[in-house]
C-alpha positions as YAML, in Angstrom:
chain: A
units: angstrom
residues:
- id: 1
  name: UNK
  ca: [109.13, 131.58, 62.30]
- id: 2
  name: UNK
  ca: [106.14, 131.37, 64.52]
- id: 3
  name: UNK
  ca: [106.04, 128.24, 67.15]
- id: 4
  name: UNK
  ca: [102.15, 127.84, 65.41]
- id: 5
  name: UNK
  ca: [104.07, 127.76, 61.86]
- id: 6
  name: UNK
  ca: [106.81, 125.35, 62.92]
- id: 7
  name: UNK
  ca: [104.63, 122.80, 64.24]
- id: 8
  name: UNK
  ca: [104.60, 120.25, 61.39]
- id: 9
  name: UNK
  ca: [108.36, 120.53, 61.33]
- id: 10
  name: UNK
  ca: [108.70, 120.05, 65.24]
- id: 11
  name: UNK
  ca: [106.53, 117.42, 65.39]
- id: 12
  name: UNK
  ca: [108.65, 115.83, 62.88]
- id: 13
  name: UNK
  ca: [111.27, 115.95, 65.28]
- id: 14
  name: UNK
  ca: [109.35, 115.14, 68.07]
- id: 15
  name: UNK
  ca: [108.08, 111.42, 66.59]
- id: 16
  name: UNK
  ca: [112.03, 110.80, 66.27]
- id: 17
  name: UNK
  ca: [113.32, 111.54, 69.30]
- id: 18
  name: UNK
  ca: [110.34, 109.93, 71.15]
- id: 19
  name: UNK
  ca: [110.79, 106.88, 68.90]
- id: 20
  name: UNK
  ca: [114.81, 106.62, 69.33]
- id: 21
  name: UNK
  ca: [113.88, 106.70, 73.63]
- id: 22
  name: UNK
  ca: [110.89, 104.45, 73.44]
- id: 23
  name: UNK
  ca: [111.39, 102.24, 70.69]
- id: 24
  name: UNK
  ca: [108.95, 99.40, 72.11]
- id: 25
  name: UNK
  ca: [106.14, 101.45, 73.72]
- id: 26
  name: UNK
  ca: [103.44, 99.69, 75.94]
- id: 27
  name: UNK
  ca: [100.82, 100.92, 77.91]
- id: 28
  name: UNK
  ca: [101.71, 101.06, 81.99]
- id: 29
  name: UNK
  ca: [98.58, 99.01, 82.89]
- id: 30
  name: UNK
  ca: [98.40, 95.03, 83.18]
- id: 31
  name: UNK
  ca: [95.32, 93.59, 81.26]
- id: 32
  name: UNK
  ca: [95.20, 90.29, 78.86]
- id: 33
  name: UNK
  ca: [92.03, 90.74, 77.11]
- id: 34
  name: UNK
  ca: [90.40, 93.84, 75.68]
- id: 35
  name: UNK
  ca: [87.27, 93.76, 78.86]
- id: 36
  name: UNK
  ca: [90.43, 93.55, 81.13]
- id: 37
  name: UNK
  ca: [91.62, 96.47, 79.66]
- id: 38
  name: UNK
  ca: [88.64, 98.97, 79.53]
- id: 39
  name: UNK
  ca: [88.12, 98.01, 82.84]
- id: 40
  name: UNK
  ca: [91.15, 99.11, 83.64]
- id: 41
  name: UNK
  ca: [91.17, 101.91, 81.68]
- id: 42
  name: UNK
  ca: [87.56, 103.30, 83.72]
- id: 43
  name: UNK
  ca: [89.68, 102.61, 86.74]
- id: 44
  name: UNK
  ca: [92.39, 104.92, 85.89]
- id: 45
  name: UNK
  ca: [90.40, 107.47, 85.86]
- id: 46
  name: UNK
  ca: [91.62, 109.96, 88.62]
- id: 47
  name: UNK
  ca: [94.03, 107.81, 89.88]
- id: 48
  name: UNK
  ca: [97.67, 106.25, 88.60]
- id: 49
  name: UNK
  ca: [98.25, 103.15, 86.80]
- id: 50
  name: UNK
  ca: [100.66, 101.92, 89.65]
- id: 51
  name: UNK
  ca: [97.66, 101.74, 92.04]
- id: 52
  name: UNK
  ca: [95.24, 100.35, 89.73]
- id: 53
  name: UNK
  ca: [98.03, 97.55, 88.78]
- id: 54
  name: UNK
  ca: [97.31, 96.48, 92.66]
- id: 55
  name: UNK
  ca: [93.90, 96.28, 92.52]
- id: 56
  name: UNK
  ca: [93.13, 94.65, 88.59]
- id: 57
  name: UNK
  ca: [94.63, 90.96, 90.04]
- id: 58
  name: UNK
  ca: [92.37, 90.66, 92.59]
- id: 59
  name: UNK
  ca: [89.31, 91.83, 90.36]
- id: 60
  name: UNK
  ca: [90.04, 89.57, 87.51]
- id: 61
  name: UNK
  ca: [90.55, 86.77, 89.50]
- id: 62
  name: UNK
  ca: [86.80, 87.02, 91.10]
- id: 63
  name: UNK
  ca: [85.31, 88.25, 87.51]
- id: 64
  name: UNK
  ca: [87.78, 87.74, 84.42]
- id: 65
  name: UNK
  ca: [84.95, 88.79, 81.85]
- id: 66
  name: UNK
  ca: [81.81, 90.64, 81.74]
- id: 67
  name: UNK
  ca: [79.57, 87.81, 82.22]
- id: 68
  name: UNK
  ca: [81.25, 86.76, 85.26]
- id: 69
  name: UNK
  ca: [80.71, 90.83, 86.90]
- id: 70
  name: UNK
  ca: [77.00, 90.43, 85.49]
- id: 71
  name: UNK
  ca: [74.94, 90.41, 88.93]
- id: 72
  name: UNK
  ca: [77.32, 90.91, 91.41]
- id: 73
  name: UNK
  ca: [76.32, 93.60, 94.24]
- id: 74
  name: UNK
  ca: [77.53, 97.22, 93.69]
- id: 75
  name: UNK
  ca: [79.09, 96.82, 97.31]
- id: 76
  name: UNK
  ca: [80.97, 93.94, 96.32]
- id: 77
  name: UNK
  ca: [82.41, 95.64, 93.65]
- id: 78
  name: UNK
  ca: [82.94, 98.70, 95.33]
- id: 79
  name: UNK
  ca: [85.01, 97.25, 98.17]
- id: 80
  name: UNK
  ca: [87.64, 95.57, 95.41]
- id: 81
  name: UNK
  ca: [88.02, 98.83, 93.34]
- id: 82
  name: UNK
  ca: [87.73, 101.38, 96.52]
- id: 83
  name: UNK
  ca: [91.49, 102.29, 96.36]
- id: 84
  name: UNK
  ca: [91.01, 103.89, 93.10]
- id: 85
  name: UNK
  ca: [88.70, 106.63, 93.77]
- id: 86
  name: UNK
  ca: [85.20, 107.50, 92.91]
- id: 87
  name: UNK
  ca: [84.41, 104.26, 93.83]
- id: 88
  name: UNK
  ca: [80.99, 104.64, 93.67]
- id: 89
  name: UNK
  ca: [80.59, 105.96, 90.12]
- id: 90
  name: UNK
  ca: [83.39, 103.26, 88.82]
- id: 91
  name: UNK
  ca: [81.59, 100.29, 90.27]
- id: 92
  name: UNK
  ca: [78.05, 101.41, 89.06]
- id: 93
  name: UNK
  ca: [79.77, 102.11, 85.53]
- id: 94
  name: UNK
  ca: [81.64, 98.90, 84.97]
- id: 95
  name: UNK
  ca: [78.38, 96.68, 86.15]
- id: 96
  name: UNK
  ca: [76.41, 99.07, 83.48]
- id: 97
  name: UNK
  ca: [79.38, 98.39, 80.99]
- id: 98
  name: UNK
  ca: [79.37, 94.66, 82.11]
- id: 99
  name: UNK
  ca: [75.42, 94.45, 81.01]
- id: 100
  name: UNK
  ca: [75.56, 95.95, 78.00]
- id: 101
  name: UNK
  ca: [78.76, 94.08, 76.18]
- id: 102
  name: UNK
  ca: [76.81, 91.20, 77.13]
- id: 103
  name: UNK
  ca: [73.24, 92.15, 76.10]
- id: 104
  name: UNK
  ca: [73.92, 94.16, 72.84]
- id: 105
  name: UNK
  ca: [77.70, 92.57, 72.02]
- id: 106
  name: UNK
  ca: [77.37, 89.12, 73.12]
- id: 107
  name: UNK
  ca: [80.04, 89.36, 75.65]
- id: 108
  name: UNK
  ca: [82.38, 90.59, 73.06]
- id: 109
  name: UNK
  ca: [84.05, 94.29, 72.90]
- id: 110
  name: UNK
  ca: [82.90, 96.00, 70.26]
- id: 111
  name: UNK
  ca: [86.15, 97.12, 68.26]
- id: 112
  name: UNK
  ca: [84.39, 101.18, 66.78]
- id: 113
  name: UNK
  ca: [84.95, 104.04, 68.46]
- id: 114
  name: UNK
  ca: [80.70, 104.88, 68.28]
- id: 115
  name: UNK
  ca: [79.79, 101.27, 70.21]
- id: 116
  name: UNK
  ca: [82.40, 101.72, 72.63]
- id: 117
  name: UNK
  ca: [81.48, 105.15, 73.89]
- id: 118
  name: UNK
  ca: [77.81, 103.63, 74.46]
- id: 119
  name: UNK
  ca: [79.19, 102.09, 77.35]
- id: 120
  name: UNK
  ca: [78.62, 102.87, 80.56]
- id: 121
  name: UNK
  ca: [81.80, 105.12, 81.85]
- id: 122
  name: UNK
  ca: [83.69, 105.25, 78.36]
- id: 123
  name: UNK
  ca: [84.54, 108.42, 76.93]
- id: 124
  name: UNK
  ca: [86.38, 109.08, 73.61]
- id: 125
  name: UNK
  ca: [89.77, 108.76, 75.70]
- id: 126
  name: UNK
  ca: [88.66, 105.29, 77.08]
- id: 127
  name: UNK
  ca: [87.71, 104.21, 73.78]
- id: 128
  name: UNK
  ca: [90.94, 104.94, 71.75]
- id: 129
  name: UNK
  ca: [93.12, 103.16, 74.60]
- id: 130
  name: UNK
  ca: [91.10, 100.12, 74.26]
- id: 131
  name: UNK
  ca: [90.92, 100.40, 70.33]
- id: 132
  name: UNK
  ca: [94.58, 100.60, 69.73]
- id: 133
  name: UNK
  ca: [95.65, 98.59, 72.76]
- id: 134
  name: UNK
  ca: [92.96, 95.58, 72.65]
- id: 135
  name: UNK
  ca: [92.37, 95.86, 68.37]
- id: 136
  name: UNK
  ca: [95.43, 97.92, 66.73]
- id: 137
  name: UNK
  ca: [92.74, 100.71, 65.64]
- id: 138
  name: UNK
  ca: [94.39, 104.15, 65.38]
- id: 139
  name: UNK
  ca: [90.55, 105.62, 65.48]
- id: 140
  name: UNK
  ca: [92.10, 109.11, 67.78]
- id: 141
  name: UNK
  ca: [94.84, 110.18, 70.24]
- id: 142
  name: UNK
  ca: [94.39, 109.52, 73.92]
- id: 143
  name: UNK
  ca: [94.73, 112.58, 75.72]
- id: 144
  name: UNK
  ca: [95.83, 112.51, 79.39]
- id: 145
  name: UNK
  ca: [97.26, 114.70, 81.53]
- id: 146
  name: UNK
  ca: [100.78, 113.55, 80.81]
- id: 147
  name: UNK
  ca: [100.03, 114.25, 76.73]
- id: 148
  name: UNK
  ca: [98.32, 117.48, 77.71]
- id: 149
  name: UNK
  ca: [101.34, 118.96, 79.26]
- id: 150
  name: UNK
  ca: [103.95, 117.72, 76.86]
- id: 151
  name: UNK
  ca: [101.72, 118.72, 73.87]
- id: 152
  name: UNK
  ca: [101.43, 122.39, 75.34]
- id: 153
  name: UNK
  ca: [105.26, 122.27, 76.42]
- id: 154
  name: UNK
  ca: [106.72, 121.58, 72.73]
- id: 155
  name: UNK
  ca: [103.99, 123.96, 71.25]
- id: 156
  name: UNK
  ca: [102.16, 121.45, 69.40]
- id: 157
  name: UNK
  ca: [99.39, 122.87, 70.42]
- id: 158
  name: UNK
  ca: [97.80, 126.31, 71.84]
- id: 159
  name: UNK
  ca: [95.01, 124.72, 73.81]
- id: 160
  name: UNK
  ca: [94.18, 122.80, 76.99]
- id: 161
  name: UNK
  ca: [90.90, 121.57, 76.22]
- id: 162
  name: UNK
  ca: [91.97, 117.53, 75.02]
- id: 163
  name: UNK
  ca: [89.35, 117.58, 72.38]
- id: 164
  name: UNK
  ca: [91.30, 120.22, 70.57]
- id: 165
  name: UNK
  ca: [94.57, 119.15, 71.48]
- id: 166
  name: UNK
  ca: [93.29, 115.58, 70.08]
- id: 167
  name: UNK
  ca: [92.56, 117.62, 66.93]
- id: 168
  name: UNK
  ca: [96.20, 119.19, 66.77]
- id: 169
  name: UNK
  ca: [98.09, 116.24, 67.32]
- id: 170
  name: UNK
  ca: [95.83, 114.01, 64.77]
- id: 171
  name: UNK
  ca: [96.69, 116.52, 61.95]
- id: 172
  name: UNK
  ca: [100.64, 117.22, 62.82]
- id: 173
  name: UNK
  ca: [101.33, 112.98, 63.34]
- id: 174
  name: UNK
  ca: [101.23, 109.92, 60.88]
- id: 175
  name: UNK
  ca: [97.68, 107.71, 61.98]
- id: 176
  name: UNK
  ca: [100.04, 104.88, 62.13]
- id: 177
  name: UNK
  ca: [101.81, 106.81, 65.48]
- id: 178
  name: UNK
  ca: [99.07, 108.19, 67.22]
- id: 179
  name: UNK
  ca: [98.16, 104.53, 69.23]
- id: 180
  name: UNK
  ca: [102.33, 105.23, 70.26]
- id: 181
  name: UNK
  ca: [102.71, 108.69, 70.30]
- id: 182
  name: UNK
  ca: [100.37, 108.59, 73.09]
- id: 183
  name: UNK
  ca: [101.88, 106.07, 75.07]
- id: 184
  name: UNK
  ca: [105.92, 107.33, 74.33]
- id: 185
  name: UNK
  ca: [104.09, 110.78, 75.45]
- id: 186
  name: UNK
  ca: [103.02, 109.30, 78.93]
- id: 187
  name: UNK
  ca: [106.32, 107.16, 79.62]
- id: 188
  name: UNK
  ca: [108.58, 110.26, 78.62]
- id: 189
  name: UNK
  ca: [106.26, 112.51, 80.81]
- id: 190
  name: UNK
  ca: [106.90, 110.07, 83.73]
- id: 191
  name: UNK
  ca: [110.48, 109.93, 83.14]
- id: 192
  name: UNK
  ca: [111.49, 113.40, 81.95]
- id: 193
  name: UNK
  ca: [109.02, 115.99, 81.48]
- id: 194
  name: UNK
  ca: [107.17, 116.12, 84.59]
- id: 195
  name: UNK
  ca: [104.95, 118.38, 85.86]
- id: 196
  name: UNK
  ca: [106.97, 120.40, 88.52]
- id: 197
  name: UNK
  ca: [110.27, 119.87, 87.80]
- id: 198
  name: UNK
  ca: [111.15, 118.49, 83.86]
- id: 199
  name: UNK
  ca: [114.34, 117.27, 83.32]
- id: 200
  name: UNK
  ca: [115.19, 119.65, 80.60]
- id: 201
  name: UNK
  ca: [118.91, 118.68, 80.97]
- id: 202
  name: UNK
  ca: [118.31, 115.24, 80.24]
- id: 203
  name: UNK
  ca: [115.73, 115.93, 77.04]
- id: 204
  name: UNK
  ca: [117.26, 115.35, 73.82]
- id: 205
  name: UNK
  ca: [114.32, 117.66, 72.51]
- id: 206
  name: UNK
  ca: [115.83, 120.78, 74.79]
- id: 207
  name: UNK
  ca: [117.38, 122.54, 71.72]
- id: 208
  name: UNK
  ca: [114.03, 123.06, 69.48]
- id: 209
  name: UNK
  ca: [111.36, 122.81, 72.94]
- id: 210
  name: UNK
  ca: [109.85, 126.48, 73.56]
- id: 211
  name: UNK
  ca: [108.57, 125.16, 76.98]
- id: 212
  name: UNK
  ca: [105.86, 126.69, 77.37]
- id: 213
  name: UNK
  ca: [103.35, 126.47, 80.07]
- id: 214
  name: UNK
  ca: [99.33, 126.44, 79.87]
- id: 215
  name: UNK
  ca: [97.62, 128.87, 81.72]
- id: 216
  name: UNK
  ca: [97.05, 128.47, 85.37]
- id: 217
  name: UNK
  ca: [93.32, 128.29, 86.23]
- id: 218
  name: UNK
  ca: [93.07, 131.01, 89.02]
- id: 219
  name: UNK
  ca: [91.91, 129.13, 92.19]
- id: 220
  name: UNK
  ca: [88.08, 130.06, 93.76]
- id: 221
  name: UNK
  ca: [88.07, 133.09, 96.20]
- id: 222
  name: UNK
  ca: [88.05, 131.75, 99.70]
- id: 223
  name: UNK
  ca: [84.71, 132.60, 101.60]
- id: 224
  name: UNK
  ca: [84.81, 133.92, 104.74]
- id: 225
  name: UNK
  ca: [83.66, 132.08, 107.71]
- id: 226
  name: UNK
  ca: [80.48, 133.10, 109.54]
- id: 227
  name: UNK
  ca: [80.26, 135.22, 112.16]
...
């Protein structure tokens, strides 16, 4: 049988052992309300969890909620959330995201997939963390780099591109899982299956995993300096 025809059947097996490691899964990054946790969410964008966990205090003790980030300079901003990366961008996004829940929501995050992804710096990924983490809404699958790999690794799915792989996973898990599946996914990429070197000895999926790897994106030719 085909790794494309076994799929439903791995996956299957997949959801259990996940389940049977993880049996409480949480997300790795600290919020208390749902604002607190898209924020945190746009921060974690090109950068880990662990570092945004050391900036979030300090931010939400200045401005807990979106009326409280409503006016404050960009540079203020920018010099709490620098350590995260694309500082810039972030802090020009989460003022933008700041005026808008308050304008259009009345301070309140909107709990559908199309208002949240009219905020400033929230993609479809952003949105389904906050849905399922702030609301219990199983709208999609949050694709990150730690489901990416896995996903590819157990042959659950054939692409890279996360809107596809979104797609695959949707169709081969129960919509109850998916809020779950994503975050068992990231813990047991942390913890086993990482990037370089996966623990394969230590995976209780090692008997039915194909392992295979994506595609490596060729790197850009180097130019040569001028003369």
């Amino acid at each position: 049988m085909s790794v494309k025809k076994s799929r439903p059947a791995r996956a299957q097996k997949v959801l259990a052992a996940l389940r049977t490691r993880y049996p409480a899964p949480h997300t790795h990054l600290d919020a208390e309300t749902a604002w607190q946790l898209l924020v945190a969410t746009v921060l974690a964008a090109q950068c880990t969890d662990a570092r945004v966990n050391t900036v979030t205090p300090e931010l939400f003790r200045r401005w807990p909620g979106p009326a409280d980030l409503m006016g404050v300079p960009v540079e203020e901003l920018e010099a709490v959330i620098r350590s995260t990366g694309f500082y810039h961008s972030k802090a020009k996004n989460l003022l933008g995201a700041a005026a808008r829940v308050c304008e259009v929501y009345d301070g309140r995050i909107p709990n559908s997939l199309e208002e949240l992804i009219t905020l400033p710096g929230v993609a479809r990924k952003t949105a389904n963390v906050v849905l399922f983490g702030a609301f219990g809404i199983n709208e999609g699958l949050a694709v990150d780099t730690h489901v990416k790999r896995i996903s590819y690794r157990l042959g659950l799915t054939e692409s890279t591109d996360p809107v596809v792989i979104e797609r695959d996973l949707m169709a081969l898990f129960p919509r109850a899982e998916w809020g779950d599946v994503n975050h068992r996914m990231v813990w047991f990429g942390r913890e086993v299956c990482e990037a370089r070197k996966p623990l394969c000895d230590q995976c209780e999926m090692a008997d039915f995993c194909p392992r295979l790897e994506p595609p490596k994106t060729p790197r850009p030719a180097r130019r040569k300096a001028l003369a």
